[in-house]
PDB file of N, CA and C in Angstrom:
ATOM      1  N   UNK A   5       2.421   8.516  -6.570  1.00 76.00           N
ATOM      2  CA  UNK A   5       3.015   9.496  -5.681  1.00 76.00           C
ATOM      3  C   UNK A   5       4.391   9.000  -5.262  1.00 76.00           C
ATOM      4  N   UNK A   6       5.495  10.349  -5.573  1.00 87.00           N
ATOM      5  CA  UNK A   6       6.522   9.580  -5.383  1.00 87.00           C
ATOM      6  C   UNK A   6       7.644  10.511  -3.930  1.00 87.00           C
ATOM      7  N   UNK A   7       8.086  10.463  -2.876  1.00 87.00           N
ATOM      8  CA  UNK A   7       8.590  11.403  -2.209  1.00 87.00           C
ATOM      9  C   UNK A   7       9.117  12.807  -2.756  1.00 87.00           C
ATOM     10  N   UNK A   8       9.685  12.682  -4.160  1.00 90.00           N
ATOM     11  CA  UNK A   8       9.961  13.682  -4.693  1.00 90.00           C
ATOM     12  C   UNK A   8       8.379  14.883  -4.431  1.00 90.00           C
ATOM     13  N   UNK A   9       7.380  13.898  -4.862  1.00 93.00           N
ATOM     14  CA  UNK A   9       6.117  14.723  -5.120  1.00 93.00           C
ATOM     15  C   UNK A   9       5.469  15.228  -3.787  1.00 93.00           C
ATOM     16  N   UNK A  10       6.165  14.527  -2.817  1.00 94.00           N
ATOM     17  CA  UNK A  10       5.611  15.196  -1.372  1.00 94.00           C
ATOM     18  C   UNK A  10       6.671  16.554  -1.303  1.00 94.00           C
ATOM     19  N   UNK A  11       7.543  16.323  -1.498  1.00 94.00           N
ATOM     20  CA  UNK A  11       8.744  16.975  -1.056  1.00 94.00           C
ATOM     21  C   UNK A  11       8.141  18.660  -1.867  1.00 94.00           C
ATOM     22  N   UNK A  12       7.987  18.009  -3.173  1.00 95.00           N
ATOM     23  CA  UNK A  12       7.296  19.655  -4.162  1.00 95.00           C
ATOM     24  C   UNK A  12       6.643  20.158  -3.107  1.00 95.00           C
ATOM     25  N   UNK A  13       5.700  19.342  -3.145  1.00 96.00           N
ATOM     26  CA  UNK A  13       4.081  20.031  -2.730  1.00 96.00           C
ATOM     27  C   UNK A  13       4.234  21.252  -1.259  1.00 96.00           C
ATOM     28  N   UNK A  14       5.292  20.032  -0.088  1.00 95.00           N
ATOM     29  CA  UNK A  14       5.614  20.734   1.172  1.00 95.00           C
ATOM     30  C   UNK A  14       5.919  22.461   0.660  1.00 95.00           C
ATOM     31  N   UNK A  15       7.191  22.320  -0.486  1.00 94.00           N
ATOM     32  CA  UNK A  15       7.676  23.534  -0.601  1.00 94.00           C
ATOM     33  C   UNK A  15       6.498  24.676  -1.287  1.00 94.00           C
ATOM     34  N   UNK A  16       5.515  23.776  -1.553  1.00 95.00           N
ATOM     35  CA  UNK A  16       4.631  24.697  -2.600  1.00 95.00           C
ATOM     36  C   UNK A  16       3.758  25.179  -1.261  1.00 95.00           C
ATOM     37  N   UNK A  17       3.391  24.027  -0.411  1.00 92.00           N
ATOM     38  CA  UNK A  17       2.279  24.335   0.181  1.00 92.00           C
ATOM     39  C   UNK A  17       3.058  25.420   1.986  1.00 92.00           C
ATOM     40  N   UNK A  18       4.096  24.965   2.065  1.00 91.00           N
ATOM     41  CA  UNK A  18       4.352  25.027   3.370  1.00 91.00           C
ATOM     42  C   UNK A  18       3.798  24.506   4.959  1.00 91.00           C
ATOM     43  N   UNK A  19       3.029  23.263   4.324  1.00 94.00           N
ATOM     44  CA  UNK A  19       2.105  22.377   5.587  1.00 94.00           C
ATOM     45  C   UNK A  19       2.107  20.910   5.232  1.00 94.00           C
ATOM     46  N   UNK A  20       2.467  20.992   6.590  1.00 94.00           N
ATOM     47  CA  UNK A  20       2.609  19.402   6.428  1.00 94.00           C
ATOM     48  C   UNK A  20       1.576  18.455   6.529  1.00 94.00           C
ATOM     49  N   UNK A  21       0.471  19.460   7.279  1.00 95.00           N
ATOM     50  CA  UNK A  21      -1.219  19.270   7.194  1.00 95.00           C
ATOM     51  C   UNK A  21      -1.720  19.129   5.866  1.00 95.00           C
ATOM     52  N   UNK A  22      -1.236  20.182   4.975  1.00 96.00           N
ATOM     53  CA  UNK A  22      -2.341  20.438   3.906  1.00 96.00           C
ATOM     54  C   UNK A  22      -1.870  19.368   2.742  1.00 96.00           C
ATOM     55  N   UNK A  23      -0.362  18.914   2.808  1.00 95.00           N
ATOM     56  CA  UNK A  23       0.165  18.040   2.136  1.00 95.00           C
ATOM     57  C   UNK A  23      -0.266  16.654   2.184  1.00 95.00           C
ATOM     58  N   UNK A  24      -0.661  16.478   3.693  1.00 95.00           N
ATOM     59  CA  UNK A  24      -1.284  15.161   3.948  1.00 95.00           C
ATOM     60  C   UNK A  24      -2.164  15.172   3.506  1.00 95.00           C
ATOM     61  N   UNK A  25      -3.031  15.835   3.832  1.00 95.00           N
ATOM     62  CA  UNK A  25      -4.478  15.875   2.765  1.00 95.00           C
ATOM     63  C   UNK A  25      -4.194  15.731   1.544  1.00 95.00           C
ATOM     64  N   UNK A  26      -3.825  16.474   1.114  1.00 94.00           N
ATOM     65  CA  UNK A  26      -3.471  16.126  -0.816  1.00 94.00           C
ATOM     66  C   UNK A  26      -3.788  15.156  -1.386  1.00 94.00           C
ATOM     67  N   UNK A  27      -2.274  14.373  -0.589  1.00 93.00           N
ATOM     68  CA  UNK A  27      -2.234  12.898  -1.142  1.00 93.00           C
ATOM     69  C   UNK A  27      -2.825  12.205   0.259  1.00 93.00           C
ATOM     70  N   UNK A  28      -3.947  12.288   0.520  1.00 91.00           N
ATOM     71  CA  UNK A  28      -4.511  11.633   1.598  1.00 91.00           C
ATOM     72  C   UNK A  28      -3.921  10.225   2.492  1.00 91.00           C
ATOM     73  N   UNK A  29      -2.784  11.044   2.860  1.00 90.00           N
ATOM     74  CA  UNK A  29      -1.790  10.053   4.012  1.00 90.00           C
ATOM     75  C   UNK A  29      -1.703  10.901   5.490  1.00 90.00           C
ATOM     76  N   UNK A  30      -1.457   9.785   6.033  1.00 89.00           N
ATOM     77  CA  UNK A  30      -0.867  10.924   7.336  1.00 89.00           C
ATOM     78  C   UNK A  30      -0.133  11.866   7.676  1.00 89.00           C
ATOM     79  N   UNK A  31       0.059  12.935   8.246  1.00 90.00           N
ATOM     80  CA  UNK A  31       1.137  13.744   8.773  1.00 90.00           C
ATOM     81  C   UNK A  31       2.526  13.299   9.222  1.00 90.00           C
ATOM     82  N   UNK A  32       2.173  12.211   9.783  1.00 87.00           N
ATOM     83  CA  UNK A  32       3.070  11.419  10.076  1.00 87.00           C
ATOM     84  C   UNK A  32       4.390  10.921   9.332  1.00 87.00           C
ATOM     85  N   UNK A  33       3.818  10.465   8.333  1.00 88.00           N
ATOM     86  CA  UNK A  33       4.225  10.084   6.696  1.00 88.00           C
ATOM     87  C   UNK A  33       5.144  10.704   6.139  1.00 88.00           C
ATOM     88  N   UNK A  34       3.851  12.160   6.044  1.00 92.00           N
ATOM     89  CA  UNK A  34       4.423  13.200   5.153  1.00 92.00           C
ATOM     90  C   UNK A  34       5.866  13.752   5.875  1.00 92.00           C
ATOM     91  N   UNK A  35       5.678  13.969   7.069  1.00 90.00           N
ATOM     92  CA  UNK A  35       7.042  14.287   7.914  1.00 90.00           C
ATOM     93  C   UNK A  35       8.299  13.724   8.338  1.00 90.00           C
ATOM     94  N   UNK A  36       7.672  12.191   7.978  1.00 87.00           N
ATOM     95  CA  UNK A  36       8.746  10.983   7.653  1.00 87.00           C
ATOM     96  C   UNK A  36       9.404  11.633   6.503  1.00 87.00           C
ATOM     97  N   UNK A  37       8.962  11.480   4.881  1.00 90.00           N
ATOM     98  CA  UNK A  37       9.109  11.469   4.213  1.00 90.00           C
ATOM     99  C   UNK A  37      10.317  12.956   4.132  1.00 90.00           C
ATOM    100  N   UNK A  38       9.623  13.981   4.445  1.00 92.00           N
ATOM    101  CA  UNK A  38      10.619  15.262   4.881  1.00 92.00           C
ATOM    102  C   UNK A  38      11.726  15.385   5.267  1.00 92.00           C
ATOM    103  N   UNK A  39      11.814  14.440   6.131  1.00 88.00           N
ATOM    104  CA  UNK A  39      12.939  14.454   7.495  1.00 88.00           C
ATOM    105  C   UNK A  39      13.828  13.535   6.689  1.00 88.00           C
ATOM    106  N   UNK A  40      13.443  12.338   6.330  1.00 85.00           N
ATOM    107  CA  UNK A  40      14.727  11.515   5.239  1.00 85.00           C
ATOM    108  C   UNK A  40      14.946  12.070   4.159  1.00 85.00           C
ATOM    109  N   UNK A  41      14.333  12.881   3.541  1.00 87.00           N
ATOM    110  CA  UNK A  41      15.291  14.050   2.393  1.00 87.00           C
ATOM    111  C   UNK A  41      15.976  15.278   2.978  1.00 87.00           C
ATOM    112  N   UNK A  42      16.197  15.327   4.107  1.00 87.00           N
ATOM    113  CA  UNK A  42      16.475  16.789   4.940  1.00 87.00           C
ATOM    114  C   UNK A  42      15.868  17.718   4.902  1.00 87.00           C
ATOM    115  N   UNK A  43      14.502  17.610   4.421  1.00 90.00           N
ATOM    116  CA  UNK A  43      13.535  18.766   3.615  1.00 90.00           C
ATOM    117  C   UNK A  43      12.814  19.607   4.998  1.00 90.00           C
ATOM    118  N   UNK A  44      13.014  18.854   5.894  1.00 89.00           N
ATOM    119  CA  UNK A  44      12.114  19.556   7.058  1.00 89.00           C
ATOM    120  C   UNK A  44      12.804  19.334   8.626  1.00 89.00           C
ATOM    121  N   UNK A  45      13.375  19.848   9.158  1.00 88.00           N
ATOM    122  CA  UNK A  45      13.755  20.575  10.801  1.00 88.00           C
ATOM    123  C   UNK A  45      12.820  21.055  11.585  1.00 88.00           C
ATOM    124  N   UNK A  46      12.984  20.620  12.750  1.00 90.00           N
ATOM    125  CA  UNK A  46      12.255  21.483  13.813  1.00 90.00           C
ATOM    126  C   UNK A  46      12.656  21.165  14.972  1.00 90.00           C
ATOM    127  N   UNK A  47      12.629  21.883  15.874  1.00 94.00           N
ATOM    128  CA  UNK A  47      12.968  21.768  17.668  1.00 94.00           C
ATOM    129  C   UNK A  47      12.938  20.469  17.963  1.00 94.00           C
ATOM    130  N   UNK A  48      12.141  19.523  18.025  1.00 93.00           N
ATOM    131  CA  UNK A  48      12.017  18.217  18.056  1.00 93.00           C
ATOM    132  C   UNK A  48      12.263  17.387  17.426  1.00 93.00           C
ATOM    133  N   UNK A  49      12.418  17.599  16.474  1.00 91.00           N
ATOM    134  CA  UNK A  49      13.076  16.510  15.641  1.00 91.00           C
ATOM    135  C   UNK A  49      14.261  16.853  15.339  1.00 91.00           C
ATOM    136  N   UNK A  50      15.334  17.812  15.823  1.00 93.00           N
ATOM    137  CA  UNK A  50      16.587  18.283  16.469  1.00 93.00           C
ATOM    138  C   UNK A  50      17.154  17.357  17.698  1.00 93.00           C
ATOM    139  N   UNK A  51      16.257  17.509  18.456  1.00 96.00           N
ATOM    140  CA  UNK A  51      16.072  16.858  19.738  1.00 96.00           C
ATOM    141  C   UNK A  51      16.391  15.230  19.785  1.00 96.00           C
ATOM    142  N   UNK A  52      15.236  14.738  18.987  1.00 95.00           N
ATOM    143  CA  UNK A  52      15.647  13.365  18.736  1.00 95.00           C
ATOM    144  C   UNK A  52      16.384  13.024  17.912  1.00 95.00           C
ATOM    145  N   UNK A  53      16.288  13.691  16.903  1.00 91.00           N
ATOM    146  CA  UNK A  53      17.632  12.788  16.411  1.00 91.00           C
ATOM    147  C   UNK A  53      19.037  13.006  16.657  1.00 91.00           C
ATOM    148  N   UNK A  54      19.365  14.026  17.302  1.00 95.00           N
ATOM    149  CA  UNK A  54      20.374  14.034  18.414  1.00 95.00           C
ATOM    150  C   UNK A  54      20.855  13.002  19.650  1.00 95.00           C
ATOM    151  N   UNK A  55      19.608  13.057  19.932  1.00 96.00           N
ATOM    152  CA  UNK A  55      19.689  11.815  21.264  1.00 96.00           C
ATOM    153  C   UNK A  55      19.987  10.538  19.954  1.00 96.00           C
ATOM    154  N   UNK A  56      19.240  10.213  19.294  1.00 94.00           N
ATOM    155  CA  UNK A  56      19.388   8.867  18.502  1.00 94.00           C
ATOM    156  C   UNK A  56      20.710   8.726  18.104  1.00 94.00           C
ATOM    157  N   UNK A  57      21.342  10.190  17.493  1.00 93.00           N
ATOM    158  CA  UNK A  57      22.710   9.786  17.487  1.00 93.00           C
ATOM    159  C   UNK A  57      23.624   9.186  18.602  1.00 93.00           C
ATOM    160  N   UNK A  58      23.286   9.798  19.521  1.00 96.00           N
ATOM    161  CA  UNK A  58      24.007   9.647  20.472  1.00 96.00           C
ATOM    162  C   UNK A  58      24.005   8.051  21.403  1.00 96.00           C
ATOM    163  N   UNK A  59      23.189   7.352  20.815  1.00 95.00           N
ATOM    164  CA  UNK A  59      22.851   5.842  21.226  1.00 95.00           C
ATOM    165  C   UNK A  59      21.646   5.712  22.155  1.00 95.00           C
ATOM    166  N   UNK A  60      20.951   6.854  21.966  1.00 95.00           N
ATOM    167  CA  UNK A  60      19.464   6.910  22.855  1.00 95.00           C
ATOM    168  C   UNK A  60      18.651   6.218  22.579  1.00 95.00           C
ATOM    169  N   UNK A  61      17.613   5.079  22.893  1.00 94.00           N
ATOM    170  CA  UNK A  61      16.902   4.314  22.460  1.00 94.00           C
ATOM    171  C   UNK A  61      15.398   5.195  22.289  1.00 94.00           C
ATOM    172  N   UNK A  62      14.329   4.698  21.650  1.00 94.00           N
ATOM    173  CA  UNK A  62      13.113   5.403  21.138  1.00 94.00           C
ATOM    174  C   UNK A  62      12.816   5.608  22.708  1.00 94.00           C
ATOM    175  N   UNK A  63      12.581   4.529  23.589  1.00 95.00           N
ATOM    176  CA  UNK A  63      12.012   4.915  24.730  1.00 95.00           C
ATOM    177  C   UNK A  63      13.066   5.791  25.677  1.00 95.00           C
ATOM    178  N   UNK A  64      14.351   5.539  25.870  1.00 96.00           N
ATOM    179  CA  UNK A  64      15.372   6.920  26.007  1.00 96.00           C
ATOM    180  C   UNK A  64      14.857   8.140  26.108  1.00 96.00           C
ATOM    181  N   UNK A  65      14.718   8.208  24.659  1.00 96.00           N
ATOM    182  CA  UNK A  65      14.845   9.442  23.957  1.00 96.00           C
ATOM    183  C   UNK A  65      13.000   9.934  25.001  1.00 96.00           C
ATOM    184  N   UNK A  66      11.903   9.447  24.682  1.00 97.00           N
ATOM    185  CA  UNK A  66      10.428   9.709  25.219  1.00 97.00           C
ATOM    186  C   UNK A  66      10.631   9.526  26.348  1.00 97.00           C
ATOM    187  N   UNK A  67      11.278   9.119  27.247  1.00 97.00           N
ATOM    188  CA  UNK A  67      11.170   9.298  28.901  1.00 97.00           C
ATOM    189  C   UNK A  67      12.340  10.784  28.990  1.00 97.00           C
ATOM    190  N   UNK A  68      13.183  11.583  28.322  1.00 96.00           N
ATOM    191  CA  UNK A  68      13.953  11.920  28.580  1.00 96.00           C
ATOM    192  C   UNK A  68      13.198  13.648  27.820  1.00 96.00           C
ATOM    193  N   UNK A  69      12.327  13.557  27.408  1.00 97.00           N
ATOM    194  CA  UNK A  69      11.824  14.599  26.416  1.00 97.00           C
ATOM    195  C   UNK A  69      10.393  14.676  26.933  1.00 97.00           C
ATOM    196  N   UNK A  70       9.731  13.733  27.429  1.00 97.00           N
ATOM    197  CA  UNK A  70       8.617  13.771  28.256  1.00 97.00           C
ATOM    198  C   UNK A  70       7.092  13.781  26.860  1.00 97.00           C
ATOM    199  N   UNK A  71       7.909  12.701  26.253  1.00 96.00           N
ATOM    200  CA  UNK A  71       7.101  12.748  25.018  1.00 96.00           C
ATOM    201  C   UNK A  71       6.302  11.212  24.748  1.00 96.00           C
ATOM    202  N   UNK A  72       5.643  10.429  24.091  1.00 95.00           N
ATOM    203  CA  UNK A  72       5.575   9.242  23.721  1.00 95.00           C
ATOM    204  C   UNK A  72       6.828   8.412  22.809  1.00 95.00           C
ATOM    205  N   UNK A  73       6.756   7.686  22.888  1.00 94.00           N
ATOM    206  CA  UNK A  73       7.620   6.996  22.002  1.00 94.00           C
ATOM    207  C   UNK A  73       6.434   6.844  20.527  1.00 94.00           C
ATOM    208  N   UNK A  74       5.533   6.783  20.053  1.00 90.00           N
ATOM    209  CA  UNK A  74       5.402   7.131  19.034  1.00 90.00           C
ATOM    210  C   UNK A  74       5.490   8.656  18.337  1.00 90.00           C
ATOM    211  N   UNK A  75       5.774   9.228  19.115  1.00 91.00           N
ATOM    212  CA  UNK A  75       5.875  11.270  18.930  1.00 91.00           C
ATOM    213  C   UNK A  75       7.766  10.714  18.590  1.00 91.00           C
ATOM    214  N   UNK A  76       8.442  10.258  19.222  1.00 93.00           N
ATOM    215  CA  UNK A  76      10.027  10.343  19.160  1.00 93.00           C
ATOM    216  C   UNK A  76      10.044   9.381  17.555  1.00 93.00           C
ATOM    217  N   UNK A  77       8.962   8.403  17.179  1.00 89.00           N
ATOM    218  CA  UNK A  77       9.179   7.307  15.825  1.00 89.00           C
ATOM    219  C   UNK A  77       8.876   8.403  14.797  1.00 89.00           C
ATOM    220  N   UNK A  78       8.383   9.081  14.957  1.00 86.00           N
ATOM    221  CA  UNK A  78       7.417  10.032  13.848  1.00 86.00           C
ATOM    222  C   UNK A  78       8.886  10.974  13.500  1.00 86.00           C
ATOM    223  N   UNK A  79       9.924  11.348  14.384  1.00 89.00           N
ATOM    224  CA  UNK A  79      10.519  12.097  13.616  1.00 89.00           C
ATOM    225  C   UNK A  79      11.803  11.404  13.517  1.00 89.00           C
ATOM    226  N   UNK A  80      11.853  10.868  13.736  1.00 87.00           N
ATOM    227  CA  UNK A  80      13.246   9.429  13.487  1.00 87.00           C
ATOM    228  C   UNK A  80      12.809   9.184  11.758  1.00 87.00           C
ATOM    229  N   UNK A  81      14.101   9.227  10.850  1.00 79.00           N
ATOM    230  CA  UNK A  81      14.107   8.523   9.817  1.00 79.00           C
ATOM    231  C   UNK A  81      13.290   7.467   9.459  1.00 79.00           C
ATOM    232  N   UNK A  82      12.924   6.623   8.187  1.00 73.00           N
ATOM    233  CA  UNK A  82      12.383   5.501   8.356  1.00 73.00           C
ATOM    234  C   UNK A  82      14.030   4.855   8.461  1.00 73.00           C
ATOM    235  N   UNK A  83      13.431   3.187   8.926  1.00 65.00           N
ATOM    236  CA  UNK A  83      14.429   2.654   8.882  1.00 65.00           C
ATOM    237  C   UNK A  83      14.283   1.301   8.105  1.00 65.00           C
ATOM    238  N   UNK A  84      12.972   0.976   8.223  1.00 57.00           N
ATOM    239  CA  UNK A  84      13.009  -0.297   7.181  1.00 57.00           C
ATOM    240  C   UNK A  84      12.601  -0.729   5.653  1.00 57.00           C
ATOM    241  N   UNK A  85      13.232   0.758   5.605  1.00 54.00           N
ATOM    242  CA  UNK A  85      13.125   1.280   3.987  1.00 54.00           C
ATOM    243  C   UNK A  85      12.436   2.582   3.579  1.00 54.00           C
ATOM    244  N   UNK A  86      12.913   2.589   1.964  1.00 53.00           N
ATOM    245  CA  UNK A  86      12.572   3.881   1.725  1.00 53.00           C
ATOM    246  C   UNK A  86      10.705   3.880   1.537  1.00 53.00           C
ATOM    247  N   UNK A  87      10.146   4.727   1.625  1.00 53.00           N
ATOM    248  CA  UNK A  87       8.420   5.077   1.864  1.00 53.00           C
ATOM    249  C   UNK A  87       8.265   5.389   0.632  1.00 53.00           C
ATOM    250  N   UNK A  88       7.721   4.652  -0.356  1.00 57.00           N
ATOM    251  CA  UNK A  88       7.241   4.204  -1.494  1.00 57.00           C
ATOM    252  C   UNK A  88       8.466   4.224  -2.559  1.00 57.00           C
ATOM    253  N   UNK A  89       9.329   3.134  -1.975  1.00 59.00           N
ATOM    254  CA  UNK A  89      10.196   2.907  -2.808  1.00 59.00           C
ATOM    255  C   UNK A  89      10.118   1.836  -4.036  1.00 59.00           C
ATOM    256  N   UNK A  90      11.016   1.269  -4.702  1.00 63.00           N
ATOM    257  CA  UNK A  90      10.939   0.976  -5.686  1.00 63.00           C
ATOM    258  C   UNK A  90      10.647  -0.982  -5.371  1.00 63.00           C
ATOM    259  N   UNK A  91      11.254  -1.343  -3.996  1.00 63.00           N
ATOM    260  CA  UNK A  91      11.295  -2.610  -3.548  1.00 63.00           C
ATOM    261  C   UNK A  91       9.871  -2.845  -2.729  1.00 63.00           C
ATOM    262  N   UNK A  92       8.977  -3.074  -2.670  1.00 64.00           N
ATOM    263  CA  UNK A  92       8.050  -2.209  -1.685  1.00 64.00           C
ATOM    264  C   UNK A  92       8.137  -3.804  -0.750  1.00 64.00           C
ATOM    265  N   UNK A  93       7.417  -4.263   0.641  1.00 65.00           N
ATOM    266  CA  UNK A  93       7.212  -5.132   1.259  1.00 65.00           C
ATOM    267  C   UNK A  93       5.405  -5.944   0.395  1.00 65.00           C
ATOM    268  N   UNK A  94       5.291  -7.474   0.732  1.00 71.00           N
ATOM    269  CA  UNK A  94       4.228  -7.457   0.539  1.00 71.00           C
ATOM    270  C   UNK A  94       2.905  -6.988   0.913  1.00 71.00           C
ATOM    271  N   UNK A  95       3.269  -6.277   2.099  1.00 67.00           N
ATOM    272  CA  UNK A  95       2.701  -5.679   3.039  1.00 67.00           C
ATOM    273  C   UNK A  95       2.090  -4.210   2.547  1.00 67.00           C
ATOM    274  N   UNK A  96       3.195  -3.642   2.026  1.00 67.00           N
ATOM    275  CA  UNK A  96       2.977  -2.426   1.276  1.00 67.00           C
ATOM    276  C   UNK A  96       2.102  -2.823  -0.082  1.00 67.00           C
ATOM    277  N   UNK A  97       2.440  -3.614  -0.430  1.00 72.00           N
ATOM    278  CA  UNK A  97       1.767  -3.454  -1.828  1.00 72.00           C
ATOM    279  C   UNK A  97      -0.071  -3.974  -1.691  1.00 72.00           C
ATOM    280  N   UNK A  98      -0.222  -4.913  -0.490  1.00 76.00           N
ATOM    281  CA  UNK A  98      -1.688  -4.799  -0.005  1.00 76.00           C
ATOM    282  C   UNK A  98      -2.006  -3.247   0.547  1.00 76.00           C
ATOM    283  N   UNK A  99      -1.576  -2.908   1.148  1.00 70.00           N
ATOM    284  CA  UNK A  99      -1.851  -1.491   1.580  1.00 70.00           C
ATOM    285  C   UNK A  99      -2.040  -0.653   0.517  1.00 70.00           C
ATOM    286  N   UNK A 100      -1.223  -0.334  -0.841  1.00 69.00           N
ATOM    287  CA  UNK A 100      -1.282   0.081  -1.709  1.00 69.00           C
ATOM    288  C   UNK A 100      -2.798  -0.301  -2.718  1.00 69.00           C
ATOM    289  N   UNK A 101      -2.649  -1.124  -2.824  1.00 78.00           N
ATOM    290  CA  UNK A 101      -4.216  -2.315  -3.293  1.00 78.00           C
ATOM    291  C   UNK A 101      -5.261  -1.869  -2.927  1.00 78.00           C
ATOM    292  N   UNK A 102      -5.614  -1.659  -1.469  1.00 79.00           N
ATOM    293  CA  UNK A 102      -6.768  -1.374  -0.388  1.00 79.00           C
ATOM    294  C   UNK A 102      -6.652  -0.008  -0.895  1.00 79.00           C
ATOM    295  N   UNK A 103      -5.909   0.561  -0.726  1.00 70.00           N
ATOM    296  CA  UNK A 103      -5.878   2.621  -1.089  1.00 70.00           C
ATOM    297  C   UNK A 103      -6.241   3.003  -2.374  1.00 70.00           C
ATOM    298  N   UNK A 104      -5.631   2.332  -3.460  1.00 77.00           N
ATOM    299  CA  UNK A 104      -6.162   2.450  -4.668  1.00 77.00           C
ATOM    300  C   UNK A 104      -7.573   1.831  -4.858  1.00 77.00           C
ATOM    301  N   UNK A 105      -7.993   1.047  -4.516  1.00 79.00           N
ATOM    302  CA  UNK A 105      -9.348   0.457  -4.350  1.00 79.00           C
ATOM    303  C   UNK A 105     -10.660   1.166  -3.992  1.00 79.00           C
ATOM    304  N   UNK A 106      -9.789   1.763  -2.916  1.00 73.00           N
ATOM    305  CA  UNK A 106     -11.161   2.782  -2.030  1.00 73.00           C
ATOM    306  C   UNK A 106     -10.553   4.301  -2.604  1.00 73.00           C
ATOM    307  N   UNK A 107      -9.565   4.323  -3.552  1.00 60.00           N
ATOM    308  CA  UNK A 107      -9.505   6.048  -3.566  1.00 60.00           C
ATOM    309  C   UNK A 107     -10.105   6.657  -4.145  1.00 60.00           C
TER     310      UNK A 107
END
C-alpha cells in the first residue's frame, strides 16, 4: 500500500472511514496521508493549519480551538517523514512485520 493507493481509493470511495477499513489503518492515517497530498480540506484542518502557520504551537492551536492536542496532530502534516515511504524508521518496519504477520 502506497499513499498514491489511499489517495485512489478516498476519491473512489469518498470516506475516510471506509478507506481506513480497506487497508485496515486508522482514520487518522488515512487523513494524514490526505492532508500531505492536498487531497483532503475541511473546517478544521483549515483552522489548524493556519494557526500552525502562523507559529501556533500543537497545544496553542488545542487550547485556542477548544480541541485536544491529539485532534490538532491528526490534521497537521506528518513531519517526521513521509507515511510509508521509501526510507522507513526501524520502528516502522517492526510495525510493518507485526501487520503483515497478523494480516
Amino acid at each position: 500500500m502506497k499513499p498514491e493507493d489511499i489517495i485512489k481509493a478516498y476519491n473512489a470511495e469518498g470516506s475516510i472511514k471506509k478507506v481506513a477499513a480497506l487497508f485496515r489503518i486508522s482514520e487518522q492515517k488515512v487523513r494524514k496521508v490526505l492532508i500531505d497530498a492536498g487531497a483532503y480540506e475541511s473546517d478544521m484542518s483549515i483552522q489548524v493549519n493556519d494557526l500552525h502557520e502562523q507559529g501556533y504551537s500543537v497545544e496553542n492551536i488545542a487550547e485556542k480551538l477548544r480541541v485536544s492536542k491529539s485532534t490538532v496532530s491528526a490534521y497537521l502534516p506528518y513531519t517526521k517523514g513521509v507515511y510509508l515511504g521509501e526510507n522507513p524508521s526501524s520502528n516502522a518496519l517492526k510495525i510493518r512485520k507485526c501487520r503483515a504477520k497478523n494480516g
